[in-house]
Tab-separated table of C-alpha atoms in Angstrom:
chain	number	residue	atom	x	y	z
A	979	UNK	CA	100.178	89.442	113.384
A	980	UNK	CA	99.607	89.187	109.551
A	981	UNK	CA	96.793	86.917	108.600
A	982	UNK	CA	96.660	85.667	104.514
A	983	UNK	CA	93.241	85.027	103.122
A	984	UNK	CA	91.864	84.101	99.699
A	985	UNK	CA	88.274	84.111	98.668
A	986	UNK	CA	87.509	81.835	95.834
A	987	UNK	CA	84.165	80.989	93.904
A	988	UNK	CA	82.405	77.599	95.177
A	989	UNK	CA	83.367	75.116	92.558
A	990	UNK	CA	80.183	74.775	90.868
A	991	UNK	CA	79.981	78.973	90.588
A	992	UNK	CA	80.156	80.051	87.001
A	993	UNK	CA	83.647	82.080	86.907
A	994	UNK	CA	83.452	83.912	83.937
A	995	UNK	CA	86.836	86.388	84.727
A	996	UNK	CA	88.583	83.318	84.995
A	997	UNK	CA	87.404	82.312	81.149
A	998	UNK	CA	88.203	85.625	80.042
A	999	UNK	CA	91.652	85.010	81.304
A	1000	UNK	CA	92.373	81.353	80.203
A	1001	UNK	CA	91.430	82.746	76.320
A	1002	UNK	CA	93.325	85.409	76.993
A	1003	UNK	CA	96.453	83.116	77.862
A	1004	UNK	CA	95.694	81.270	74.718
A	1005	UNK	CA	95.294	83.734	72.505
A	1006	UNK	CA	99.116	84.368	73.473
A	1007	UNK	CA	100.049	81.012	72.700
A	1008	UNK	CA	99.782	79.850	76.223
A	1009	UNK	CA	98.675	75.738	75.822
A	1010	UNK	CA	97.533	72.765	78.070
A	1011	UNK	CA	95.172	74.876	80.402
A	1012	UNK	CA	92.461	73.199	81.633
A	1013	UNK	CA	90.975	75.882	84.326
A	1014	UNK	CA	91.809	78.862	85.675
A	1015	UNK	CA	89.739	80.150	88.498
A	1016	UNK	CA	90.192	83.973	90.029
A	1017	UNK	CA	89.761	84.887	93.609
A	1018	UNK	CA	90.250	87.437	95.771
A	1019	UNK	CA	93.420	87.918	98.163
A	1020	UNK	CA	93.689	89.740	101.466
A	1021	UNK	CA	96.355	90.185	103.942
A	1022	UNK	CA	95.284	91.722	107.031
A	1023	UNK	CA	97.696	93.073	109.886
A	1024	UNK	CA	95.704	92.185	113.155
A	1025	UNK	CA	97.282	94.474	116.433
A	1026	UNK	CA	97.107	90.880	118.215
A	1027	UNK	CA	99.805	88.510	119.446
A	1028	UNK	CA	97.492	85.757	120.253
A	1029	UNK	CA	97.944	83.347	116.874
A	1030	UNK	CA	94.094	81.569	117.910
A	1031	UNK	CA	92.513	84.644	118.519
A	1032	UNK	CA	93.968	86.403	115.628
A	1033	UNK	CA	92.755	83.531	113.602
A	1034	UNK	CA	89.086	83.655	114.912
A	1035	UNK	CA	88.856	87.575	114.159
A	1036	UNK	CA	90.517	87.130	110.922
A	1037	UNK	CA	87.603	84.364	110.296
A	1038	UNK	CA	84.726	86.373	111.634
A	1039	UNK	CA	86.204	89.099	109.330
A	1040	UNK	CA	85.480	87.111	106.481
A	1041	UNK	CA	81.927	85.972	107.314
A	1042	UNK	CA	80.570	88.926	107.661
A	1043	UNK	CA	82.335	91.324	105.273
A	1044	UNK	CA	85.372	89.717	103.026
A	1045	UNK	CA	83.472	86.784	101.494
A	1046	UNK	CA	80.074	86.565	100.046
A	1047	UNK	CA	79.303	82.515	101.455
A	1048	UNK	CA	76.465	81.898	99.537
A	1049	UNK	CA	78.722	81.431	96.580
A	1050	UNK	CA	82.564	81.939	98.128
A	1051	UNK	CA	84.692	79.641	100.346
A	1052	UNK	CA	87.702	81.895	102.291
A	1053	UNK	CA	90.987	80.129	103.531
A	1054	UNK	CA	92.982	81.178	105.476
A	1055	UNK	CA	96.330	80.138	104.252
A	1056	UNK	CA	99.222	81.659	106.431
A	1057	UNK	CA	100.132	83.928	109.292
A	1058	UNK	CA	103.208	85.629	110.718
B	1401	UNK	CA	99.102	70.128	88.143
B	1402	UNK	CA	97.226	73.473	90.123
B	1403	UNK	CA	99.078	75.939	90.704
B	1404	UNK	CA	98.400	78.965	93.384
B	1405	UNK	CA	99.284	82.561	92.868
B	1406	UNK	CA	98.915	85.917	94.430
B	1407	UNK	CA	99.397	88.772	93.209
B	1408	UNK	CA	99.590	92.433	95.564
B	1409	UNK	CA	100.202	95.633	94.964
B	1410	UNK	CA	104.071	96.524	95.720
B	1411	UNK	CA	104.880	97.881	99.039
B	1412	UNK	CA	105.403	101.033	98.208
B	1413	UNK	CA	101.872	101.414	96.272
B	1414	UNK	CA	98.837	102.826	97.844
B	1415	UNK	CA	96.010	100.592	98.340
B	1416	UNK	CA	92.457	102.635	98.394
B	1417	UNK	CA	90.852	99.251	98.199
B	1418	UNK	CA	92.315	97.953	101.273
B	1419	UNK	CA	92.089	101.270	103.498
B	1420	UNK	CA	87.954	101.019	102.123
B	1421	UNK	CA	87.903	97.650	103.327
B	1422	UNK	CA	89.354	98.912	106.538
B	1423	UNK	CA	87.345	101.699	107.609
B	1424	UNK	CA	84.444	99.126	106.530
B	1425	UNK	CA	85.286	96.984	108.954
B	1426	UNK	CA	86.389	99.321	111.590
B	1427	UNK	CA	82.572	100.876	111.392
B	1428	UNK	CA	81.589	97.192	112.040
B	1429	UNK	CA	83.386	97.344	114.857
B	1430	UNK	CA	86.549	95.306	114.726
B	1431	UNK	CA	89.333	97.402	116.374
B	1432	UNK	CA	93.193	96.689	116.047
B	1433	UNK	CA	93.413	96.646	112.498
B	1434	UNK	CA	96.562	97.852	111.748
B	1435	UNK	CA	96.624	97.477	108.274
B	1436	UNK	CA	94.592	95.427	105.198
B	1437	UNK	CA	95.878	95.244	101.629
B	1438	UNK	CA	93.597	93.463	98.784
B	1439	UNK	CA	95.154	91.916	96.217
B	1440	UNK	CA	94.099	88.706	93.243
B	1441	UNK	CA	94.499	85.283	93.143
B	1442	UNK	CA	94.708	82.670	90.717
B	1443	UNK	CA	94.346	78.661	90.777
B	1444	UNK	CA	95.897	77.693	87.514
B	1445	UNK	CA	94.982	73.324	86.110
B	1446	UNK	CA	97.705	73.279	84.091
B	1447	UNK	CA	97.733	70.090	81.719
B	1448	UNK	CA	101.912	69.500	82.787
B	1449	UNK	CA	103.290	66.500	85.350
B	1450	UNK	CA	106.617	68.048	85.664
B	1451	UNK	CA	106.453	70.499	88.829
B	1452	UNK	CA	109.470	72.801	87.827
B	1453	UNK	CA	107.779	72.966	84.129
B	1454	UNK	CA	104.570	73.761	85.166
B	1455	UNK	CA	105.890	76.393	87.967
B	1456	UNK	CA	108.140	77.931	85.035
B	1457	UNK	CA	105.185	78.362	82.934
B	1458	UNK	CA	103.267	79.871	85.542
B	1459	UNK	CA	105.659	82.008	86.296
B	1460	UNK	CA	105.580	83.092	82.383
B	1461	UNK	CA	102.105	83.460	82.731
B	1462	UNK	CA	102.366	86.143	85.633
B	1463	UNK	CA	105.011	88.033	83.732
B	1464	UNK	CA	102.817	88.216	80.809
B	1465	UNK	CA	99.296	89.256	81.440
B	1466	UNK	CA	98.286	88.387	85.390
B	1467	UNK	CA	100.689	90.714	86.888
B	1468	UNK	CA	101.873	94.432	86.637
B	1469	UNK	CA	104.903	94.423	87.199
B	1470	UNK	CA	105.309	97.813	87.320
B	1471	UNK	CA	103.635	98.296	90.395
B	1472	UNK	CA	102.697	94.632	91.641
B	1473	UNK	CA	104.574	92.064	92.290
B	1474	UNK	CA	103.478	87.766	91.984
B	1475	UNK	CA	104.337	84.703	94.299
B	1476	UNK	CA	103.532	81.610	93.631
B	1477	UNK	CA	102.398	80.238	96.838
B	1478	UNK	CA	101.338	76.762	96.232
B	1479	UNK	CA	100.847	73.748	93.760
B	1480	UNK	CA	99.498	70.388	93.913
């Protein structure tokens, strides 16, 4: 089963990659951005037919290795 | 409008990230990975109302700077 996480910066986290990238976009004539945030993106392929208990390994996954919780949220935003 | 993308390395590319984030978690003791591939992801506040405009513009954006197309490939995965 294939598990789709993204990691993203709490909201009130400074994002400075994603500032570099907004100028960026307008400096190429790019308008009416208001925000762009960057995260992280993981897909992981779990030897486990079990959706819930795919799910729950996929989430301890992320607490103790893939996100950094003090200042990141992870989702988990599809499987297959 | 907020729009979601990901962006991952192409199938065919090899991922040293991912296979680092594998063995990392393997030595933590998760078994039955198969497979993990890392890849970016963007929230993009665009100032636009019209869905298909601000999903074409997105797209524009990925074609232009976020993505490589050469050996990554985008989706945009969400907007609201």
């Amino acid at each position: 089963m294939k598990i789709s996480i993204t990691v993203t910066l709490k909201k009130d986290v400074l994002d400075p990659q994603g500032n570099t990238i907004k100028k960026a976009l307008e400096n190429m004539n790019f308008k009416n951005i208001n925000d762009i945030r960057q995260g992280k993106y993981f897909e992981i392929d779990i030897d486990e037919k079990n959706e819930k208990k795919a799910r729950e390994k996929a989430e301890e996954m992320c607490k103790k290795l893939l996100a950094n919780l003090v200042i990141e949220d992870y989702k988990i935003i599809g499987q297959q």
